[in-house]
Amino acid sequence: MMDFGQEYYHMFDGHGSGKIPFYMTYPVRNSFLEEAEYERDCRRLQEMYPRDARRIQTLVEQECDKMEHEGSMMFDEYPDRLLFRMLCRQICRALQDDEEMTWNVIPDRDHPLMQLIEVMLTQEMYRRRCRYRRCRRRY
């Protein structure tokens, strides 16, 4: 459980001695530790993915790493759907080249594998967009 400094808020209700040390008037939230905790929690849950889904997640993360820069489609307010689907097909082709994967799929949008890739890519992009917005406010 994350600690947001809740134990200090009881001093602000007007009861008690009324004198608060200056350093306690504004409890400091350690945003960097919170972000690291979010990341660890996400990784722990992703470890529960089935083997094939973990492999897909690895490829999705690699593609998102390439896109994680200022001005990228990932951070657009309305990402381009065509580019998004092209990226999903690219991930599907990379899966076909992987000798560990047993799926041999033509990248068709209605195939369950393509739908899984779209969902995982959407989730990863959402997670990175949220992290980008939270971190951008600190500087």
Short mmCIF file of N, CA, C and O in Angstrom, two decimals:
data_model
loop_
_atom_site.label_atom_id
_atom_site.label_comp_id
_atom_site.label_asym_id
_atom_site.label_seq_id
_atom_site.Cartn_x
_atom_site.Cartn_y
_atom_site.Cartn_z
N MET A 1 0.84 -1.18 0.00
CA MET A 1 0.00 0.00 0.00
C MET A 1 0.88 1.23 0.00
O MET A 1 1.88 1.30 0.70
N MET A 2 0.50 2.22 -0.79
CA MET A 2 1.30 3.43 -0.88
C MET A 2 0.92 4.40 0.23
O MET A 2 -0.25 4.50 0.59
N ASP A 3 1.91 5.10 0.73
CA ASP A 3 1.70 6.05 1.80
C ASP A 3 1.72 7.45 1.20
O ASP A 3 2.71 7.88 0.62
N PHE A 4 0.62 8.15 1.30
CA PHE A 4 0.53 9.50 0.75
C PHE A 4 0.66 10.55 1.85
O PHE A 4 0.24 11.69 1.67
N GLY A 5 1.21 10.19 2.97
CA GLY A 5 1.38 11.14 4.05
C GLY A 5 0.07 11.42 4.78
O GLY A 5 -0.12 12.52 5.30
N GLN A 6 -0.84 10.46 4.82
CA GLN A 6 -2.15 10.67 5.42
C GLN A 6 -2.05 10.94 6.93
O GLN A 6 -2.92 11.60 7.49
N GLU A 7 -1.03 10.45 7.57
CA GLU A 7 -0.94 10.61 9.02
C GLU A 7 -0.75 12.07 9.43
O GLU A 7 -0.99 12.45 10.56
N TYR A 8 -0.36 12.93 8.48
CA TYR A 8 -0.13 14.33 8.81
C TYR A 8 -1.39 15.19 8.66
O TYR A 8 -1.45 16.30 9.16
N TYR A 9 -2.40 14.69 7.98
CA TYR A 9 -3.57 15.51 7.71
C TYR A 9 -4.43 15.76 8.94
O TYR A 9 -5.20 16.70 8.96
N HIS A 10 -4.32 14.92 9.95
CA HIS A 10 -5.12 15.15 11.15
C HIS A 10 -4.73 16.45 11.84
O HIS A 10 -5.51 17.02 12.59
N MET A 11 -3.53 16.95 11.58
CA MET A 11 -3.08 18.19 12.22
C MET A 11 -3.73 19.42 11.59
O MET A 11 -3.70 20.49 12.16
N PHE A 12 -4.33 19.29 10.42
CA PHE A 12 -4.88 20.43 9.72
C PHE A 12 -6.37 20.65 10.00
O PHE A 12 -6.99 21.52 9.43
N ASP A 13 -6.96 19.85 10.87
CA ASP A 13 -8.39 19.96 11.11
C ASP A 13 -8.75 21.05 12.11
O ASP A 13 -9.91 21.26 12.40
N GLY A 14 -7.78 21.75 12.65
CA GLY A 14 -8.06 22.84 13.57
C GLY A 14 -8.07 22.42 15.03
O GLY A 14 -8.16 23.25 15.91
N HIS A 15 -7.99 21.15 15.30
CA HIS A 15 -7.97 20.67 16.68
C HIS A 15 -6.52 20.46 17.12
O HIS A 15 -5.62 20.36 16.32
N GLY A 16 -6.32 20.35 18.37
CA GLY A 16 -4.98 20.09 18.88
C GLY A 16 -4.32 21.38 19.32
O GLY A 16 -4.97 22.36 19.66
N SER A 17 -3.00 21.40 19.30
CA SER A 17 -2.27 22.53 19.84
C SER A 17 -2.30 23.75 18.93
O SER A 17 -2.11 24.87 19.38
N GLY A 18 -2.50 23.54 17.64
CA GLY A 18 -2.55 24.68 16.73
C GLY A 18 -1.19 25.06 16.17
O GLY A 18 -1.10 25.83 15.24
N LYS A 19 -0.12 24.55 16.79
CA LYS A 19 1.22 24.87 16.30
C LYS A 19 1.75 23.68 15.53
O LYS A 19 1.78 22.57 16.04
N ILE A 20 2.17 23.95 14.32
CA ILE A 20 2.70 22.91 13.45
C ILE A 20 4.09 23.34 13.01
O ILE A 20 4.28 24.49 12.57
N PRO A 21 5.07 22.46 13.12
CA PRO A 21 6.39 22.81 12.60
C PRO A 21 6.31 23.14 11.11
O PRO A 21 5.52 22.54 10.37
N PHE A 22 7.11 24.09 10.65
CA PHE A 22 7.03 24.56 9.28
C PHE A 22 7.22 23.42 8.27
O PHE A 22 6.50 23.36 7.27
N TYR A 23 8.17 22.52 8.55
CA TYR A 23 8.44 21.45 7.58
C TYR A 23 7.26 20.49 7.44
O TYR A 23 7.21 19.72 6.50
N MET A 24 6.29 20.53 8.36
CA MET A 24 5.15 19.63 8.27
C MET A 24 3.90 20.31 7.73
O MET A 24 2.86 19.69 7.59
N THR A 25 3.98 21.59 7.39
CA THR A 25 2.79 22.28 6.91
C THR A 25 2.34 21.76 5.55
O THR A 25 1.17 21.76 5.24
N TYR A 26 3.27 21.35 4.72
CA TYR A 26 2.95 20.78 3.42
C TYR A 26 3.65 19.44 3.29
O TYR A 26 4.81 19.38 2.93
N PRO A 27 2.94 18.35 3.62
CA PRO A 27 3.58 17.04 3.51
C PRO A 27 4.06 16.78 2.08
O PRO A 27 3.34 17.03 1.12
N VAL A 28 5.27 16.33 1.95
CA VAL A 28 5.87 16.09 0.65
C VAL A 28 5.48 14.71 0.16
O VAL A 28 5.64 13.73 0.88
N ARG A 29 4.95 14.66 -1.05
CA ARG A 29 4.66 13.38 -1.69
C ARG A 29 5.88 13.00 -2.51
O ARG A 29 6.36 13.80 -3.30
N ASN A 30 6.36 11.84 -2.30
CA ASN A 30 7.50 11.39 -3.09
C ASN A 30 6.99 10.74 -4.37
O ASN A 30 6.73 9.53 -4.42
N SER A 31 6.82 11.55 -5.40
CA SER A 31 6.22 11.10 -6.65
C SER A 31 7.08 10.07 -7.36
O SER A 31 6.55 9.18 -8.03
N PHE A 32 8.38 10.18 -7.21
CA PHE A 32 9.25 9.22 -7.89
C PHE A 32 9.09 7.82 -7.30
O PHE A 32 9.09 6.83 -8.02
N LEU A 33 8.94 7.75 -5.97
CA LEU A 33 8.71 6.44 -5.36
C LEU A 33 7.34 5.89 -5.72
O LEU A 33 7.18 4.69 -5.92
N GLU A 34 6.34 6.77 -5.83
CA GLU A 34 5.02 6.32 -6.24
C GLU A 34 5.06 5.75 -7.66
O GLU A 34 4.48 4.70 -7.93
N GLU A 35 5.75 6.44 -8.55
CA GLU A 35 5.86 5.97 -9.94
C GLU A 35 6.57 4.63 -10.00
O GLU A 35 6.16 3.73 -10.75
N ALA A 36 7.61 4.46 -9.21
CA ALA A 36 8.32 3.18 -9.17
C ALA A 36 7.42 2.07 -8.63
O ALA A 36 7.47 0.93 -9.11
N GLU A 37 6.58 2.40 -7.66
CA GLU A 37 5.65 1.41 -7.11
C GLU A 37 4.61 1.01 -8.15
O GLU A 37 4.27 -0.17 -8.27
N TYR A 38 4.10 1.97 -8.91
CA TYR A 38 3.17 1.65 -9.99
C TYR A 38 3.82 0.71 -10.99
O TYR A 38 3.21 -0.25 -11.45
N GLU A 39 5.05 1.00 -11.34
CA GLU A 39 5.77 0.18 -12.33
C GLU A 39 6.00 -1.24 -11.81
O GLU A 39 5.81 -2.21 -12.54
N ARG A 40 6.41 -1.37 -10.55
CA ARG A 40 6.62 -2.71 -9.97
C ARG A 40 5.31 -3.49 -9.93
O ARG A 40 5.28 -4.68 -10.23
N ASP A 41 4.23 -2.82 -9.58
CA ASP A 41 2.93 -3.49 -9.52
C ASP A 41 2.51 -3.97 -10.90
O ASP A 41 2.02 -5.09 -11.06
N CYS A 42 2.71 -3.14 -11.90
CA CYS A 42 2.37 -3.53 -13.27
C CYS A 42 3.20 -4.74 -13.71
O CYS A 42 2.68 -5.68 -14.31
N ARG A 43 4.48 -4.73 -13.40
CA ARG A 43 5.35 -5.86 -13.77
C ARG A 43 4.94 -7.14 -13.07
O ARG A 43 4.96 -8.22 -13.66
N ARG A 44 4.58 -7.04 -11.79
CA ARG A 44 4.14 -8.24 -11.06
C ARG A 44 2.90 -8.84 -11.69
O ARG A 44 2.79 -10.07 -11.82
N LEU A 45 1.97 -8.00 -12.10
CA LEU A 45 0.75 -8.51 -12.72
C LEU A 45 1.03 -9.07 -14.12
O LEU A 45 0.43 -10.06 -14.52
N GLN A 46 1.95 -8.47 -14.85
CA GLN A 46 2.28 -8.98 -16.18
C GLN A 46 3.01 -10.32 -16.11
O GLN A 46 2.97 -11.08 -17.07
N GLU A 47 3.64 -10.62 -15.01
CA GLU A 47 4.28 -11.92 -14.85
C GLU A 47 3.25 -13.05 -14.82
O GLU A 47 3.59 -14.21 -15.05
N MET A 48 2.00 -12.71 -14.56
CA MET A 48 0.94 -13.72 -14.52
C MET A 48 0.38 -14.03 -15.90
O MET A 48 -0.44 -14.93 -16.04
N TYR A 49 0.82 -13.29 -16.93
CA TYR A 49 0.36 -13.56 -18.29
C TYR A 49 0.78 -14.96 -18.72
O TYR A 49 1.84 -15.44 -18.31
N PRO A 50 0.01 -15.59 -19.60
CA PRO A 50 0.47 -16.86 -20.20
C PRO A 50 1.72 -16.62 -21.05
O PRO A 50 2.04 -15.48 -21.41
N ARG A 51 2.43 -17.68 -21.39
CA ARG A 51 3.71 -17.59 -22.09
C ARG A 51 3.59 -16.80 -23.40
O ARG A 51 4.39 -15.90 -23.65
N ASP A 52 2.61 -17.13 -24.22
CA ASP A 52 2.47 -16.44 -25.50
C ASP A 52 2.12 -14.96 -25.31
O ASP A 52 2.62 -14.10 -26.03
N ALA A 53 1.30 -14.66 -24.33
CA ALA A 53 0.95 -13.26 -24.06
C ALA A 53 2.15 -12.48 -23.55
O ALA A 53 2.31 -11.30 -23.87
N ARG A 54 3.02 -13.12 -22.77
CA ARG A 54 4.25 -12.44 -22.32
C ARG A 54 5.15 -12.11 -23.51
O ARG A 54 5.77 -11.05 -23.55
N ARG A 55 5.21 -13.02 -24.49
CA ARG A 55 6.02 -12.76 -25.68
C ARG A 55 5.44 -11.60 -26.49
O ARG A 55 6.17 -10.75 -26.97
N ILE A 56 4.12 -11.58 -26.62
CA ILE A 56 3.47 -10.47 -27.31
C ILE A 56 3.73 -9.16 -26.56
O ILE A 56 4.03 -8.14 -27.17
N GLN A 57 3.64 -9.20 -25.24
CA GLN A 57 3.87 -8.01 -24.43
C GLN A 57 5.29 -7.48 -24.63
O GLN A 57 5.51 -6.28 -24.70
N THR A 58 6.25 -8.39 -24.74
CA THR A 58 7.64 -7.97 -24.98
C THR A 58 7.75 -7.22 -26.30
O THR A 58 8.39 -6.16 -26.37
N LEU A 59 7.12 -7.75 -27.35
CA LEU A 59 7.18 -7.07 -28.65
C LEU A 59 6.43 -5.75 -28.62
O LEU A 59 6.87 -4.77 -29.23
N VAL A 60 5.31 -5.70 -27.92
CA VAL A 60 4.56 -4.46 -27.79
C VAL A 60 5.40 -3.41 -27.08
O VAL A 60 5.47 -2.25 -27.50
N GLU A 61 6.09 -3.80 -26.02
CA GLU A 61 6.93 -2.86 -25.29
C GLU A 61 8.09 -2.37 -26.15
O GLU A 61 8.46 -1.19 -26.08
N GLN A 62 8.66 -3.25 -26.96
CA GLN A 62 9.75 -2.83 -27.85
C GLN A 62 9.26 -1.79 -28.85
O GLN A 62 9.94 -0.79 -29.11
N GLU A 63 8.08 -2.00 -29.42
CA GLU A 63 7.53 -1.03 -30.37
C GLU A 63 7.20 0.29 -29.67
O GLU A 63 7.43 1.36 -30.23
N CYS A 64 6.67 0.21 -28.46
CA CYS A 64 6.36 1.44 -27.73
C CYS A 64 7.63 2.18 -27.33
O CYS A 64 7.64 3.42 -27.28
N ASP A 65 8.71 1.45 -27.04
CA ASP A 65 9.98 2.10 -26.74
C ASP A 65 10.46 2.93 -27.92
O ASP A 65 11.01 4.01 -27.75
N LYS A 66 10.24 2.41 -29.13
CA LYS A 66 10.65 3.15 -30.34
C LYS A 66 9.81 4.42 -30.52
O LYS A 66 10.29 5.40 -31.07
N MET A 67 8.56 4.38 -30.07
CA MET A 67 7.67 5.51 -30.26
C MET A 67 7.70 6.51 -29.11
O MET A 67 7.04 7.54 -29.19
N GLU A 68 8.39 6.22 -28.06
CA GLU A 68 8.33 7.07 -26.87
C GLU A 68 9.27 8.26 -27.00
O GLU A 68 10.36 8.29 -26.45
N HIS A 69 8.81 9.25 -27.74
CA HIS A 69 9.54 10.51 -27.88
C HIS A 69 8.53 11.62 -28.11
O HIS A 69 7.37 11.37 -28.45
N GLU A 70 8.96 12.84 -27.90
CA GLU A 70 8.08 13.99 -28.06
C GLU A 70 7.58 14.07 -29.50
O GLU A 70 8.35 13.92 -30.44
N GLY A 71 6.29 14.29 -29.68
CA GLY A 71 5.71 14.39 -31.01
C GLY A 71 5.30 13.05 -31.60
O GLY A 71 4.88 12.99 -32.75
N SER A 72 5.41 11.99 -30.85
CA SER A 72 5.07 10.66 -31.33
C SER A 72 3.56 10.47 -31.41
O SER A 72 2.80 11.16 -30.74
N MET A 73 3.14 9.52 -32.23
CA MET A 73 1.73 9.18 -32.34
C MET A 73 1.17 8.75 -30.99
O MET A 73 0.01 8.98 -30.68
N MET A 74 2.02 8.16 -30.17
CA MET A 74 1.58 7.65 -28.87
C MET A 74 1.03 8.77 -27.98
O MET A 74 0.10 8.56 -27.22
N PHE A 75 1.58 9.97 -28.11
CA PHE A 75 1.18 11.06 -27.23
C PHE A 75 0.21 12.03 -27.87
O PHE A 75 -0.13 13.05 -27.28
N ASP A 76 -0.26 11.72 -29.08
CA ASP A 76 -1.28 12.55 -29.72
C ASP A 76 -2.58 12.45 -28.95
O ASP A 76 -2.89 11.40 -28.38
N GLU A 77 -3.35 13.53 -28.96
CA GLU A 77 -4.64 13.49 -28.27
C GLU A 77 -5.55 12.44 -28.90
O GLU A 77 -6.24 11.69 -28.20
N TYR A 78 -5.55 12.38 -30.22
CA TYR A 78 -6.31 11.37 -30.96
C TYR A 78 -5.35 10.61 -31.86
O TYR A 78 -5.09 11.04 -32.99
N PRO A 79 -4.79 9.50 -31.39
CA PRO A 79 -3.85 8.74 -32.22
C PRO A 79 -4.50 8.26 -33.51
O PRO A 79 -5.69 7.97 -33.55
N ASP A 80 -3.69 8.19 -34.57
CA ASP A 80 -4.16 7.79 -35.88
C ASP A 80 -4.48 6.29 -35.87
O ASP A 80 -3.61 5.46 -35.60
N ARG A 81 -5.72 5.95 -36.19
CA ARG A 81 -6.16 4.56 -36.15
C ARG A 81 -5.46 3.72 -37.21
O ARG A 81 -5.12 2.56 -36.98
N LEU A 82 -5.21 4.29 -38.39
CA LEU A 82 -4.53 3.56 -39.46
C LEU A 82 -3.10 3.20 -39.05
O LEU A 82 -2.67 2.05 -39.22
N LEU A 83 -2.37 4.16 -38.51
CA LEU A 83 -1.01 3.88 -38.05
C LEU A 83 -1.01 2.87 -36.91
O LEU A 83 -0.12 2.02 -36.81
N PHE A 84 -2.01 2.95 -36.06
CA PHE A 84 -2.13 2.00 -34.95
C PHE A 84 -2.30 0.58 -35.47
O PHE A 84 -1.64 -0.34 -35.02
N ARG A 85 -3.17 0.41 -36.46
CA ARG A 85 -3.40 -0.93 -37.01
C ARG A 85 -2.18 -1.43 -37.79
O ARG A 85 -1.88 -2.62 -37.78
N MET A 86 -1.48 -0.51 -38.45
CA MET A 86 -0.25 -0.91 -39.14
C MET A 86 0.79 -1.40 -38.13
O MET A 86 1.50 -2.37 -38.39
N LEU A 87 0.86 -0.74 -37.01
CA LEU A 87 1.79 -1.15 -35.96
C LEU A 87 1.39 -2.53 -35.42
O LEU A 87 2.27 -3.37 -35.17
N CYS A 88 0.11 -2.79 -35.27
CA CYS A 88 -0.35 -4.11 -34.82
C CYS A 88 0.02 -5.20 -35.83
O CYS A 88 0.45 -6.29 -35.44
N ARG A 89 -0.12 -4.90 -37.11
CA ARG A 89 0.26 -5.88 -38.14
C ARG A 89 1.77 -6.13 -38.12
O ARG A 89 2.23 -7.25 -38.31
N GLN A 90 2.53 -5.07 -37.86
CA GLN A 90 3.98 -5.22 -37.77
C GLN A 90 4.36 -6.13 -36.60
O GLN A 90 5.24 -6.98 -36.73
N ILE A 91 3.69 -5.98 -35.48
CA ILE A 91 3.94 -6.84 -34.32
C ILE A 91 3.54 -8.28 -34.65
O ILE A 91 4.26 -9.23 -34.30
N CYS A 92 2.44 -8.45 -35.36
CA CYS A 92 2.00 -9.79 -35.74
C CYS A 92 3.02 -10.46 -36.66
O CYS A 92 3.32 -11.65 -36.52
N ARG A 93 3.57 -9.71 -37.60
CA ARG A 93 4.61 -10.27 -38.48
C ARG A 93 5.86 -10.66 -37.69
O ARG A 93 6.49 -11.67 -37.97
N ALA A 94 6.21 -9.85 -36.70
CA ALA A 94 7.36 -10.18 -35.86
C ALA A 94 7.10 -11.47 -35.08
O ALA A 94 8.01 -12.26 -34.85
N LEU A 95 5.85 -11.69 -34.68
CA LEU A 95 5.49 -12.92 -33.98
C LEU A 95 5.63 -14.13 -34.90
O LEU A 95 6.03 -15.20 -34.47
N GLN A 96 5.30 -13.96 -36.17
CA GLN A 96 5.43 -15.07 -37.11
C GLN A 96 6.88 -15.45 -37.33
O GLN A 96 7.20 -16.60 -37.58
N ASP A 97 7.78 -14.47 -37.23
CA ASP A 97 9.21 -14.75 -37.39
C ASP A 97 9.81 -15.40 -36.16
O ASP A 97 10.90 -15.96 -36.23
N ASP A 98 9.13 -15.33 -35.04
CA ASP A 98 9.62 -15.89 -33.79
C ASP A 98 9.45 -17.41 -33.80
O ASP A 98 8.33 -17.92 -33.99
N GLU A 99 10.52 -18.13 -33.59
CA GLU A 99 10.45 -19.59 -33.63
C GLU A 99 9.77 -20.18 -32.40
O GLU A 99 9.31 -21.31 -32.42
N GLU A 100 9.69 -19.43 -31.29
CA GLU A 100 9.05 -19.93 -30.08
C GLU A 100 7.52 -19.91 -30.19
O GLU A 100 6.84 -20.67 -29.52
N MET A 101 7.00 -19.03 -31.02
CA MET A 101 5.54 -18.92 -31.16
C MET A 101 5.02 -20.00 -32.11
O MET A 101 5.64 -20.28 -33.12
N THR A 102 3.92 -20.57 -31.75
CA THR A 102 3.34 -21.65 -32.54
C THR A 102 2.23 -21.16 -33.46
O THR A 102 1.69 -21.93 -34.22
N TRP A 103 1.89 -19.88 -33.40
CA TRP A 103 0.79 -19.35 -34.18
C TRP A 103 1.31 -18.92 -35.54
O TRP A 103 2.31 -18.23 -35.66
N ASN A 104 0.62 -19.32 -36.56
CA ASN A 104 0.95 -18.91 -37.92
C ASN A 104 -0.28 -18.20 -38.47
O ASN A 104 -1.22 -18.83 -38.93
N VAL A 105 -0.29 -16.88 -38.41
CA VAL A 105 -1.50 -16.11 -38.67
C VAL A 105 -1.25 -15.08 -39.77
O VAL A 105 -0.22 -14.43 -39.79
N ILE A 106 -2.22 -14.96 -40.65
CA ILE A 106 -2.22 -13.85 -41.59
C ILE A 106 -2.80 -12.66 -40.83
O ILE A 106 -3.85 -12.79 -40.18
N PRO A 107 -2.12 -11.51 -40.85
CA PRO A 107 -2.60 -10.38 -40.04
C PRO A 107 -3.97 -9.87 -40.47
O PRO A 107 -4.10 -8.96 -41.25
N ASP A 108 -5.01 -10.51 -39.99
CA ASP A 108 -6.39 -10.13 -40.27
C ASP A 108 -6.97 -9.50 -39.00
O ASP A 108 -6.79 -10.05 -37.90
N ARG A 109 -7.66 -8.39 -39.15
CA ARG A 109 -8.14 -7.65 -37.99
C ARG A 109 -9.12 -8.46 -37.13
O ARG A 109 -9.22 -8.25 -35.94
N ASP A 110 -9.83 -9.39 -37.72
CA ASP A 110 -10.82 -10.16 -36.97
C ASP A 110 -10.25 -11.39 -36.27
O ASP A 110 -10.96 -12.06 -35.54
N HIS A 111 -9.00 -11.67 -36.49
CA HIS A 111 -8.38 -12.84 -35.84
C HIS A 111 -8.16 -12.53 -34.36
O HIS A 111 -7.76 -11.43 -33.98
N PRO A 112 -8.40 -13.51 -33.48
CA PRO A 112 -8.23 -13.28 -32.04
C PRO A 112 -6.82 -12.81 -31.65
O PRO A 112 -6.66 -12.02 -30.73
N LEU A 113 -5.79 -13.29 -32.35
CA LEU A 113 -4.43 -12.85 -32.04
C LEU A 113 -4.27 -11.36 -32.33
O LEU A 113 -3.68 -10.63 -31.54
N MET A 114 -4.80 -10.90 -33.45
CA MET A 114 -4.72 -9.48 -33.78
C MET A 114 -5.50 -8.64 -32.76
O MET A 114 -5.06 -7.57 -32.37
N GLN A 115 -6.63 -9.15 -32.32
CA GLN A 115 -7.39 -8.42 -31.32
C GLN A 115 -6.64 -8.35 -30.00
O GLN A 115 -6.65 -7.32 -29.33
N LEU A 116 -5.95 -9.44 -29.63
CA LEU A 116 -5.14 -9.43 -28.42
C LEU A 116 -4.00 -8.43 -28.54
O LEU A 116 -3.72 -7.68 -27.60
N ILE A 117 -3.37 -8.38 -29.70
CA ILE A 117 -2.28 -7.42 -29.91
C ILE A 117 -2.81 -5.99 -29.80
O ILE A 117 -2.18 -5.13 -29.17
N GLU A 118 -3.97 -5.73 -30.39
CA GLU A 118 -4.55 -4.38 -30.31
C GLU A 118 -4.85 -3.99 -28.87
O GLU A 118 -4.57 -2.87 -28.45
N VAL A 119 -5.40 -4.93 -28.11
CA VAL A 119 -5.72 -4.62 -26.71
C VAL A 119 -4.45 -4.37 -25.91
O VAL A 119 -4.37 -3.40 -25.13
N MET A 120 -3.44 -5.21 -26.10
CA MET A 120 -2.20 -5.05 -25.33
C MET A 120 -1.47 -3.76 -25.73
O MET A 120 -0.91 -3.07 -24.88
N LEU A 121 -1.49 -3.42 -27.02
CA LEU A 121 -0.86 -2.18 -27.47
C LEU A 121 -1.61 -0.96 -26.94
O LEU A 121 -1.00 0.00 -26.49
N THR A 122 -2.93 -1.04 -26.95
CA THR A 122 -3.72 0.07 -26.41
C THR A 122 -3.43 0.27 -24.92
O THR A 122 -3.24 1.40 -24.47
N GLN A 123 -3.37 -0.81 -24.18
CA GLN A 123 -3.09 -0.72 -22.74
C GLN A 123 -1.70 -0.16 -22.47
O GLN A 123 -1.51 0.69 -21.61
N GLU A 124 -0.72 -0.62 -23.23
CA GLU A 124 0.66 -0.14 -23.03
C GLU A 124 0.76 1.34 -23.39
O GLU A 124 1.43 2.10 -22.68
N MET A 125 0.10 1.75 -24.46
CA MET A 125 0.12 3.16 -24.83
C MET A 125 -0.57 4.01 -23.76
O MET A 125 -0.08 5.08 -23.40
N TYR A 126 -1.67 3.52 -23.24
CA TYR A 126 -2.38 4.24 -22.18
C TYR A 126 -1.49 4.40 -20.94
O TYR A 126 -1.39 5.47 -20.36
N ARG A 127 -0.83 3.31 -20.55
CA ARG A 127 0.04 3.35 -19.37
C ARG A 127 1.17 4.36 -19.55
O ARG A 127 1.47 5.15 -18.66
N ARG A 128 1.77 4.37 -20.74
CA ARG A 128 2.88 5.30 -21.00
C ARG A 128 2.40 6.74 -21.12
O ARG A 128 3.10 7.66 -20.72
N ARG A 129 1.21 6.94 -21.67
CA ARG A 129 0.67 8.30 -21.76
C ARG A 129 0.41 8.85 -20.36
O ARG A 129 0.70 10.01 -20.08
N CYS A 130 -0.14 8.01 -19.47
CA CYS A 130 -0.38 8.45 -18.09
C CYS A 130 0.94 8.78 -17.39
O CYS A 130 1.05 9.80 -16.71
N ARG A 131 1.93 7.92 -17.57
CA ARG A 131 3.23 8.17 -16.95
C ARG A 131 3.84 9.45 -17.50
O ARG A 131 4.40 10.25 -16.76
N TYR A 132 3.71 9.67 -18.80
CA TYR A 132 4.26 10.88 -19.44
C TYR A 132 3.60 12.13 -18.85
O TYR A 132 4.28 13.09 -18.53
N ARG A 133 2.28 12.08 -18.67
CA ARG A 133 1.58 13.25 -18.11
C ARG A 133 1.96 13.49 -16.66
O ARG A 133 2.13 14.62 -16.23
N ARG A 134 2.10 12.41 -15.88
CA ARG A 134 2.47 12.58 -14.47
C ARG A 134 3.89 13.10 -14.35
O ARG A 134 4.16 13.97 -13.52
N CYS A 135 4.81 12.59 -15.14
CA CYS A 135 6.20 13.01 -15.04
C CYS A 135 6.43 14.39 -15.62
O CYS A 135 7.28 15.13 -15.14
N ARG A 136 5.67 14.76 -16.63
CA ARG A 136 5.86 16.05 -17.27
C ARG A 136 5.55 17.20 -16.32
O ARG A 136 6.15 18.25 -16.39
N ARG A 137 4.62 16.99 -15.39
CA ARG A 137 4.24 18.04 -14.45
C ARG A 137 5.34 18.36 -13.45
O ARG A 137 5.31 19.40 -12.80
N ARG A 138 6.30 17.48 -13.30
CA ARG A 138 7.34 17.68 -12.26
C ARG A 138 8.43 18.65 -12.71
O ARG A 138 9.18 19.16 -11.89
N TYR A 139 8.55 18.91 -13.98
CA TYR A 139 9.67 19.72 -14.47
C TYR A 139 9.21 21.08 -14.95
O TYR A 139 8.18 21.31 -15.41
#
